[in-house]
Every structure is written in structure tokens, then in C-alpha cells.
Amino acid sequence: MVKAMTESGTVTGERAVARCDVLGKPPFSDENDLLFRPWLGPGFIATVEAISNWMRQAGMTVRQDAAANLIGRYEGSTPDAPALLFGSHLDSVRDGGRYDGMLGVITALEVVAGFHERGERFPFAIEIVGFGDEEGSRFPITMLTTRSIAGVLEEDDPVAAFAELHDVDGITVEQALARVGLTPRGMAAAKRRKDSVLAYVEAHIEQGPVLEAEGRALGVVSGIAAQRRFEIRLHGMAGHAGTMAMSLRRDALTAASEMVLAIERIGVAGGDRDGLVATVGSLRTWPGVTNVVPGDVTFTIDARAGTIATRDRAMNDILAALKDIAERRGIEIEIIPREDLDPSPCDPRLMALMETAVQDVTGEPARVLVSGAGHDAMIMARLAPMSMLFIRCEKGISHNPAEAVLPADVGEAVTALTRFVRLFADDYSQTQGRHSA
Ligand code: HGY
Ligand code: MN
Ligand code: MN
């Protein structure tokens, strides 16, 4: 068994956790009393600077691409070699945890720092990507910068579809990019050639309770759940709270309330089969003051399941229920699709290598599990074979400042990923050997 040891001593994970903790506060967060690190905000820019320095210390060259993704490169034994990519996202949800996304970047950095310290090189380069916008926490669209690298931006989100999207301060994607000298149309230049990327590997906190419940530090992901998101806009009739008779009201908020409970009922009716979940995460009323009957409401729907069939059956039931409620209440309803992600299976060959790496480190067969959470890996799977490693997090809590990990678990993850790279190198050399024979 490969203990969580490297030639230069025990990998503890302490430094990785400490780095995530430092990055969880100003100036790496846009808000003082909570972590919020939206794409292209001041916190994001400061974070790119800090991680760039750590990457250089680990013997990497550093660049930012045309979508403001941060990319560190640790050269292989030959120049311009294709790369094994590690990565995860630098952005956070509002009032999020310090490890969602960031831990994947910082853990990979520890792996490369270990190789650099030992002067270890491989027949391929190793790159670490810090994606700018996985959460979609600033603009109502997700994984724009991941799609740029994967070369699917135009296919998924034509520029016209996202350039004018704006954040809560009314700043558009185009304006936010202009502040860092970039443009929406120019983001396509971040596209990676398929032959320059051998595989994509993402380490991420589990954001669920399974590993902790089974007393395991690590898990290997078999696939990522399918996901759809909608924005629902309701238009009723604003009125005076004191004079508008109840029988005459077209109250957008009471209609929305009935809709939210219908969405929950349909999600619960799925009986946790195939991982069906349905969430209304955000709801805004207009004008939102005490003595006015709400005229307008905007809310979001996030529905996920292991298969498209389960997800879409539930989504069809939800949309039918919303239309029925709107009709009955005399409310105009707008249904705006915001995301449609198929389930994303992990590459079997990479999964097998990751399972071997985890077993070599932990001494027991790896726990394989599906990810209900979305990840950059879903989009990167359209560019290269992908694999994910899960790291236990306390009580499965995530998207919450109480998110927590154990440094020892992170140390095991660094050792497992180090082992994975060596196994991948053996596999790569054999494949190359077969090709050249
Ligand atoms: O929503 C998700 O699953 C991810 O955290 N963006
Ligand atoms: Mn997240
Ligand atoms: Mn994440």
C-alpha cells in the first residue's frame, strides 16, 4: 500500500487547507463577512494573482486565457507535449464554503509541487486550470469559461445569448470582460485543441454524506447527474394592500408560493429514485414592499437526476403544474430555459486507474459513487476523457460557510492523485509504445 507519504515526507494536506482558508476571506472574497467570489470580481482577480505565485513556486508557467481562466503548466520531459489537465473552479456561490471548487485546484497544486520538489517529469505536461465561472453565481448562466476551453461555447451559448446578461448591479458580461481587456466574442479563443489534452481530472469535495457515513476519506466518481435550470417570470397585478379586495387580486407571490410547493411535491414524489431533486433557490418579488400586492415575481428551478428520462419526466410535470396554477390565478407566466446538461459518465479507463490509485493509498477497494452536484468535468468531458476524485466533507455540507474538510483526507487525496499520475504515465507509455511498434 502506498502510504500517504512522499519521498520528501508525509503529505499532510495542511498547506492545501490553509491556502483554501486564506482564499476564503478578503481580498479574495468580494464581501467582508461572507465568501462571495464571482467571476471577474475583485476577489477573483486577487485569487488569480495569489494562485499564480504558488504555481510559479511549484515550477509552473502561468497564463490566463481569453475567458480569464487561470492555467498553470508543468512541462513534460519533451517540450510542447500534450497535457494531463487537472482543474476545478475558482468562483464561489454567495455565502459559500472555502473548499467547493478551490480545493480541486489547490490539491492539484500540491501534487505538482511534489513532482517539482523531486524533479520528476513525465512524457506529458501537467496543467492545472482554475475555471472562472462554474457556479453561474454572478450571471444567470453557468460554466461559460469551461465551455470556452472545451470549444463548445458557440454550440451551447451563442455570444448574443450571453453577452448582455447582467449581474445584480446591472453590469453585463460584456462590460465585466471589458474591464479585464476581454470580449464575449474573444472567449472562443480559449478553445483547446483536442490533441493538446490527454485527459481531465478533477478532485472535489463530495458535497454529500456518503463518504463520511462510510468512514472513507476518498471516493471515485462514476458519473455526474443530468441537470436543467429555468428562470420563471410571473406577471400579476400590483395593487394597494389596503384597498385591493382579495377576490380581485392577481397576486404574483401567492401564485409563486403555490408553484414552489408544487415543485417540491413533484420532487418528493420521485421517491429519491434515480437521484431526482428539484429546488427553487432564488425568488425575487416586485416591488417587494409591505403595502403593495406583489405584481411580479421571478424565481429559479434547478432539477437533476441520474438519467435524462427521470429528470425530464419530472420537469414536464413541473411545467404543466406551473401553467395550470398560472391559468387558474390569471397570472402571465414566462418560462426561460437557463441550463440543460446531460448526465456525464466518467471515462472507464481513467476510473480504473483512479480506483487503483485510491486502493493503493487507502488499502481498501475504492467507493464508487454518482455526483448529484454539477462540475466543470461535465463540460470538459466533451473535450477529453474525464475522471473525478471525491474528498470527504463534514456532514456533506456545501454551498454553506460551514463546509469543512480534514487535512489528513486532503493529504490522502494528494497522495492518491500523485499515484494516479504515475499509473497514467505507465498506461500512456504502453499505449504510445503500442502505437510506435
Ligand atoms: O450546482 C452545482 O451542482 C455546482 O455547485 N455548480
Ligand atoms: Mn458549487
Ligand atoms: Mn463545485
mmCIF file of N, CA, C and O in Angstrom, residues 39-40 44 47-49 51-52 55 62-72 85-91 105 127-134 143-151 153 177 180 182 186-192 200 376 379-380:
data_model
loop_
_atom_site.group_PDB
_atom_site.id
_atom_site.type_symbol
_atom_site.label_atom_id
_atom_site.label_comp_id
_atom_site.label_asym_id
_atom_site.label_seq_id
_atom_site.Cartn_x
_atom_site.Cartn_y
_atom_site.Cartn_z
ATOM 1 N N TRP A 39 -17.034 35.466 -10.764
ATOM 2 C CA TRP A 39 -16.122 35.585 -11.908
ATOM 3 C C TRP A 39 -15.840 37.047 -12.211
ATOM 4 O O TRP A 39 -16.765 37.869 -12.239
ATOM 5 N N LEU A 40 -14.580 37.393 -12.376
ATOM 6 C CA LEU A 40 -14.124 38.732 -12.808
ATOM 7 C C LEU A 40 -14.321 39.811 -11.739
ATOM 8 O O LEU A 40 -14.064 40.984 -11.987
ATOM 9 N N PHE A 44 -11.910 37.600 -7.334
ATOM 10 C CA PHE A 44 -11.437 36.621 -8.335
ATOM 11 C C PHE A 44 -10.067 37.047 -8.862
ATOM 12 O O PHE A 44 -9.133 36.241 -8.946
ATOM 13 N N THR A 47 -7.435 36.436 -6.342
ATOM 14 C CA THR A 47 -7.212 34.988 -6.198
ATOM 15 C C THR A 47 -6.316 34.472 -7.316
ATOM 16 O O THR A 47 -5.383 33.690 -7.075
ATOM 17 N N VAL A 48 -6.576 34.927 -8.542
ATOM 18 C CA VAL A 48 -5.739 34.523 -9.691
ATOM 19 C C VAL A 48 -4.285 34.903 -9.425
ATOM 20 O O VAL A 48 -3.365 34.105 -9.639
ATOM 21 N N GLU A 49 -4.082 36.075 -8.886
ATOM 22 C CA GLU A 49 -2.721 36.566 -8.585
ATOM 23 C C GLU A 49 -2.032 35.664 -7.547
ATOM 24 O O GLU A 49 -0.900 35.196 -7.742
ATOM 25 N N ILE A 51 -2.769 32.508 -6.607
ATOM 26 C CA ILE A 51 -2.517 31.132 -7.067
ATOM 27 C C ILE A 51 -1.419 31.122 -8.129
ATOM 28 O O ILE A 51 -0.591 30.200 -8.187
ATOM 29 N N SER A 52 -1.364 32.181 -8.952
ATOM 30 C CA SER A 52 -0.280 32.268 -9.954
ATOM 31 C C SER A 52 1.080 32.205 -9.274
ATOM 32 O O SER A 52 1.985 31.499 -9.724
ATOM 33 N N MET A 55 1.758 28.744 -8.139
ATOM 34 C CA MET A 55 2.059 27.888 -9.308
ATOM 35 C C MET A 55 3.516 28.083 -9.744
ATOM 36 O O MET A 55 4.234 27.121 -10.011
ATOM 37 N N VAL A 62 2.653 30.252 -16.040
ATOM 38 C CA VAL A 62 1.273 30.645 -15.752
ATOM 39 C C VAL A 62 0.738 31.562 -16.850
ATOM 40 O O VAL A 62 1.486 32.373 -17.402
ATOM 41 N N ARG A 63 -0.544 31.391 -17.186
ATOM 42 C CA ARG A 63 -1.185 32.322 -18.122
ATOM 43 C C ARG A 63 -2.666 32.395 -17.794
ATOM 44 O O ARG A 63 -3.196 31.547 -17.065
ATOM 45 N N GLN A 64 -3.332 33.417 -18.308
ATOM 46 C CA GLN A 64 -4.790 33.468 -18.268
ATOM 47 C C GLN A 64 -5.270 33.428 -19.704
ATOM 48 O O GLN A 64 -4.697 34.086 -20.576
ATOM 49 N N ASP A 65 -6.338 32.671 -19.966
ATOM 50 C CA ASP A 65 -6.777 32.539 -21.360
ATOM 51 C C ASP A 65 -7.821 33.607 -21.687
ATOM 52 O O ASP A 65 -8.121 34.489 -20.864
ATOM 53 N N ALA A 66 -8.411 33.510 -22.848
ATOM 54 C CA ALA A 66 -9.313 34.572 -23.330
ATOM 55 C C ALA A 66 -10.651 34.581 -22.598
ATOM 56 O O ALA A 66 -11.503 35.433 -22.860
ATOM 57 N N ALA A 67 -10.834 33.646 -21.675
ATOM 58 C CA ALA A 67 -12.050 33.640 -20.840
ATOM 59 C C ALA A 67 -11.684 33.916 -19.394
ATOM 60 O O ALA A 67 -12.501 33.738 -18.488
ATOM 61 N N ALA A 68 -10.445 34.348 -19.176
ATOM 62 C CA ALA A 68 -9.914 34.679 -17.848
ATOM 63 C C ALA A 68 -9.720 33.455 -16.968
ATOM 64 O O ALA A 68 -9.548 33.576 -15.751
ATOM 65 N N ASN A 69 -9.764 32.233 -17.564
ATOM 66 C CA ASN A 69 -9.382 31.039 -16.789
ATOM 67 C C ASN A 69 -7.891 31.134 -16.470
ATOM 68 O O ASN A 69 -7.103 31.594 -17.301
ATOM 69 N N LEU A 70 -7.509 30.656 -15.285
ATOM 70 C CA LEU A 70 -6.090 30.635 -14.897
ATOM 71 C C LEU A 70 -5.518 29.264 -15.283
ATOM 72 O O LEU A 70 -6.130 28.225 -14.970
ATOM 73 N N ILE A 71 -4.372 29.249 -15.959
ATOM 74 C CA ILE A 71 -3.796 27.968 -16.398
ATOM 75 C C ILE A 71 -2.316 27.909 -16.039
ATOM 76 O O ILE A 71 -1.519 28.766 -16.457
ATOM 77 N N GLY A 72 -1.955 26.938 -15.212
ATOM 78 C CA GLY A 72 -0.546 26.696 -14.869
ATOM 79 C C GLY A 72 -0.075 25.462 -15.625
ATOM 80 O O GLY A 72 -0.857 24.527 -15.817
ATOM 81 N N LEU A 85 -4.671 17.350 -17.773
ATOM 82 C CA LEU A 85 -5.226 18.544 -17.121
ATOM 83 C C LEU A 85 -5.859 18.171 -15.791
ATOM 84 O O LEU A 85 -6.638 17.223 -15.716
ATOM 85 N N PHE A 86 -5.511 18.943 -14.778
ATOM 86 C CA PHE A 86 -6.260 18.946 -13.525
ATOM 87 C C PHE A 86 -7.019 20.261 -13.486
ATOM 88 O O PHE A 86 -6.669 21.210 -14.192
ATOM 89 N N GLY A 87 -8.067 20.333 -12.640
ATOM 90 C CA GLY A 87 -8.733 21.631 -12.546
ATOM 91 C C GLY A 87 -9.953 21.589 -11.653
ATOM 92 O O GLY A 87 -10.381 20.520 -11.202
ATOM 93 N N SER A 88 -10.493 22.731 -11.430
ATOM 94 C CA SER A 88 -11.788 22.956 -10.806
ATOM 95 C C SER A 88 -12.029 24.470 -10.826
ATOM 96 O O SER A 88 -11.287 25.199 -11.502
ATOM 97 N N HIS A 89 -13.035 24.942 -10.133
ATOM 98 C CA HIS A 89 -13.433 26.357 -10.330
ATOM 99 C C HIS A 89 -12.972 27.250 -9.180
ATOM 100 O O HIS A 89 -12.914 26.835 -8.023
ATOM 101 N N LEU A 90 -12.640 28.491 -9.557
ATOM 102 C CA LEU A 90 -12.185 29.496 -8.593
ATOM 103 C C LEU A 90 -13.355 30.308 -8.048
ATOM 104 O O LEU A 90 -13.262 30.903 -6.985
ATOM 105 N N ASP A 91 -14.479 30.329 -8.802
ATOM 106 C CA ASP A 91 -15.599 31.135 -8.322
ATOM 107 C C ASP A 91 -16.352 30.388 -7.221
ATOM 108 O O ASP A 91 -16.176 29.185 -7.040
ATOM 109 N N VAL A 105 -8.298 22.782 -7.200
ATOM 110 C CA VAL A 105 -7.151 23.487 -7.785
ATOM 111 C C VAL A 105 -5.948 23.387 -6.851
ATOM 112 O O VAL A 105 -4.830 23.045 -7.259
ATOM 113 N N GLU A 127 -1.128 20.257 -16.524
ATOM 114 C CA GLU A 127 -1.664 21.614 -16.403
ATOM 115 C C GLU A 127 -2.738 21.636 -15.324
ATOM 116 O O GLU A 127 -3.393 20.625 -15.066
ATOM 117 N N ILE A 128 -2.855 22.771 -14.675
ATOM 118 C CA ILE A 128 -3.923 22.976 -13.682
ATOM 119 C C ILE A 128 -4.748 24.163 -14.147
ATOM 120 O O ILE A 128 -4.209 25.245 -14.402
ATOM 121 N N VAL A 129 -6.056 23.963 -14.294
ATOM 122 C CA VAL A 129 -6.947 25.037 -14.734
ATOM 123 C C VAL A 129 -7.827 25.497 -13.578
ATOM 124 O O VAL A 129 -8.469 24.670 -12.925
ATOM 125 N N GLY A 130 -7.801 26.799 -13.330
ATOM 126 C CA GLY A 130 -8.736 27.405 -12.376
ATOM 127 C C GLY A 130 -9.848 28.043 -13.207
ATOM 128 O O GLY A 130 -9.644 29.106 -13.798
ATOM 129 N N PHE A 131 -10.995 27.378 -13.321
ATOM 130 C CA PHE A 131 -12.068 27.910 -14.165
ATOM 131 C C PHE A 131 -12.716 29.121 -13.489
ATOM 132 O O PHE A 131 -12.845 29.164 -12.258
ATOM 133 N N GLY A 132 -13.165 30.072 -14.345
ATOM 134 C CA GLY A 132 -13.665 31.332 -13.794
ATOM 135 C C GLY A 132 -15.095 31.290 -13.320
ATOM 136 O O GLY A 132 -15.466 31.962 -12.357
ATOM 137 N N ASP A 133 -15.950 30.467 -13.988
ATOM 138 C CA ASP A 133 -17.375 30.684 -13.746
ATOM 139 C C ASP A 133 -18.159 29.381 -13.793
ATOM 140 O O ASP A 133 -18.983 29.165 -14.670
ATOM 141 N N GLU A 134 -17.915 28.492 -12.856
ATOM 142 C CA GLU A 134 -18.658 27.217 -12.832
ATOM 143 C C GLU A 134 -20.023 27.407 -12.198
ATOM 144 O O GLU A 134 -21.021 26.841 -12.625
ATOM 145 N N MET A 143 -20.840 27.900 -16.278
ATOM 146 C CA MET A 143 -19.748 27.219 -16.976
ATOM 147 C C MET A 143 -19.411 27.849 -18.331
ATOM 148 O O MET A 143 -18.967 27.167 -19.242
ATOM 149 N N LEU A 144 -19.590 29.166 -18.425
ATOM 150 C CA LEU A 144 -19.217 29.868 -19.665
ATOM 151 C C LEU A 144 -17.741 29.666 -19.978
ATOM 152 O O LEU A 144 -17.351 29.413 -21.114
ATOM 153 N N THR A 145 -16.901 29.776 -18.933
ATOM 154 C CA THR A 145 -15.450 29.749 -19.212
ATOM 155 C C THR A 145 -14.976 28.317 -19.444
ATOM 156 O O THR A 145 -14.007 28.086 -20.148
ATOM 157 N N THR A 146 -15.717 27.349 -18.864
ATOM 158 C CA THR A 146 -15.385 25.935 -19.112
ATOM 159 C C THR A 146 -15.713 25.591 -20.560
ATOM 160 O O THR A 146 -14.952 24.927 -21.264
ATOM 161 N N ARG A 147 -16.888 26.100 -21.001
ATOM 162 C CA ARG A 147 -17.300 25.859 -22.394
ATOM 163 C C ARG A 147 -16.322 26.489 -23.373
ATOM 164 O O ARG A 147 -16.077 25.965 -24.451
ATOM 165 N N SER A 148 -15.724 27.614 -22.945
ATOM 166 C CA SER A 148 -14.757 28.277 -23.836
ATOM 167 C C SER A 148 -13.578 27.343 -24.075
ATOM 168 O O SER A 148 -13.159 27.125 -25.209
ATOM 169 N N ILE A 149 -13.061 26.761 -22.989
ATOM 170 C CA ILE A 149 -11.891 25.854 -23.122
ATOM 171 C C ILE A 149 -12.287 24.599 -23.895
ATOM 172 O O ILE A 149 -11.552 24.127 -24.764
ATOM 173 N N ALA A 150 -13.489 24.083 -23.605
ATOM 174 C CA ALA A 150 -13.913 22.829 -24.265
ATOM 175 C C ALA A 150 -14.291 23.066 -25.720
ATOM 176 O O ALA A 150 -14.496 22.120 -26.484
ATOM 177 N N GLY A 151 -14.401 24.338 -26.097
ATOM 178 C CA GLY A 151 -14.695 24.663 -27.504
ATOM 179 C C GLY A 151 -16.157 24.455 -27.857
ATOM 180 O O GLY A 151 -16.498 24.230 -29.019
ATOM 181 N N LEU A 153 -18.626 26.689 -26.746
ATOM 182 C CA LEU A 153 -19.341 27.918 -26.396
ATOM 183 C C LEU A 153 -20.396 28.239 -27.460
ATOM 184 O O LEU A 153 -21.577 28.369 -27.165
ATOM 185 N N LEU A 177 -16.157 41.727 -18.808
ATOM 186 C CA LEU A 177 -14.985 41.260 -19.570
ATOM 187 C C LEU A 177 -14.132 42.444 -20.030
ATOM 188 O O LEU A 177 -12.901 42.416 -19.960
ATOM 189 N N VAL A 180 -11.354 43.728 -17.925
ATOM 190 C CA VAL A 180 -10.080 42.979 -17.860
ATOM 191 C C VAL A 180 -9.526 42.782 -19.273
ATOM 192 O O VAL A 180 -8.731 41.879 -19.530
ATOM 193 N N LEU A 182 -11.021 41.876 -22.098
ATOM 194 C CA LEU A 182 -11.511 40.726 -22.874
ATOM 195 C C LEU A 182 -12.885 41.037 -23.468
ATOM 196 O O LEU A 182 -13.524 42.024 -23.098
ATOM 197 N N GLY A 186 -14.388 37.151 -28.065
ATOM 198 C CA GLY A 186 -12.990 36.707 -27.964
ATOM 199 C C GLY A 186 -12.822 35.479 -27.088
ATOM 200 O O GLY A 186 -11.803 34.780 -27.164
ATOM 201 N N MET A 187 -13.844 35.149 -26.258
ATOM 202 C CA MET A 187 -13.714 33.994 -25.337
ATOM 203 C C MET A 187 -13.492 32.699 -26.098
ATOM 204 O O MET A 187 -12.844 31.782 -25.602
ATOM 205 N N ALA A 188 -13.987 32.644 -27.323
ATOM 206 C CA ALA A 188 -13.848 31.392 -28.110
ATOM 207 C C ALA A 188 -12.382 31.036 -28.327
ATOM 208 O O ALA A 188 -12.031 29.866 -28.518
ATOM 209 N N ALA A 189 -11.500 32.055 -28.227
ATOM 210 C CA ALA A 189 -10.057 31.790 -28.457
ATOM 211 C C ALA A 189 -9.449 30.943 -27.337
ATOM 212 O O ALA A 189 -8.328 30.444 -27.460
ATOM 213 N N ALA A 190 -10.190 30.728 -26.267
ATOM 214 C CA ALA A 190 -9.683 29.889 -25.155
ATOM 215 C C ALA A 190 -9.758 28.405 -25.512
ATOM 216 O O ALA A 190 -9.228 27.551 -24.803
ATOM 217 N N LYS A 191 -10.425 28.119 -26.636
ATOM 218 C CA LYS A 191 -10.631 26.711 -27.022
ATOM 219 C C LYS A 191 -9.317 25.943 -27.117
ATOM 220 O O LYS A 191 -8.347 26.424 -27.708
ATOM 221 N N ARG A 192 -9.270 24.765 -26.512
ATOM 222 C CA ARG A 192 -8.065 23.915 -26.552
ATOM 223 C C ARG A 192 -8.185 22.927 -27.704
ATOM 224 O O ARG A 192 -9.253 22.349 -27.938
ATOM 225 N N TYR A 200 -8.770 14.862 -18.449
ATOM 226 C CA TYR A 200 -9.086 15.893 -17.457
ATOM 227 C C TYR A 200 -9.441 15.197 -16.145
ATOM 228 O O TYR A 200 -10.272 14.266 -16.134
ATOM 229 N N ASP A 376 -17.224 21.272 -13.439
ATOM 230 C CA ASP A 376 -16.597 21.610 -14.720
ATOM 231 C C ASP A 376 -16.348 20.352 -15.552
ATOM 232 O O ASP A 376 -16.345 20.377 -16.782
ATOM 233 N N ILE A 379 -18.486 19.475 -18.601
ATOM 234 C CA ILE A 379 -18.229 20.160 -19.877
ATOM 235 C C ILE A 379 -16.896 19.691 -20.457
ATOM 236 O O ILE A 379 -16.773 19.429 -21.651
ATOM 237 N N MET A 380 -15.904 19.507 -19.577
ATOM 238 C CA MET A 380 -14.572 19.079 -20.055
ATOM 239 C C MET A 380 -14.638 17.673 -20.681
ATOM 240 O O MET A 380 -13.812 17.333 -21.529
#
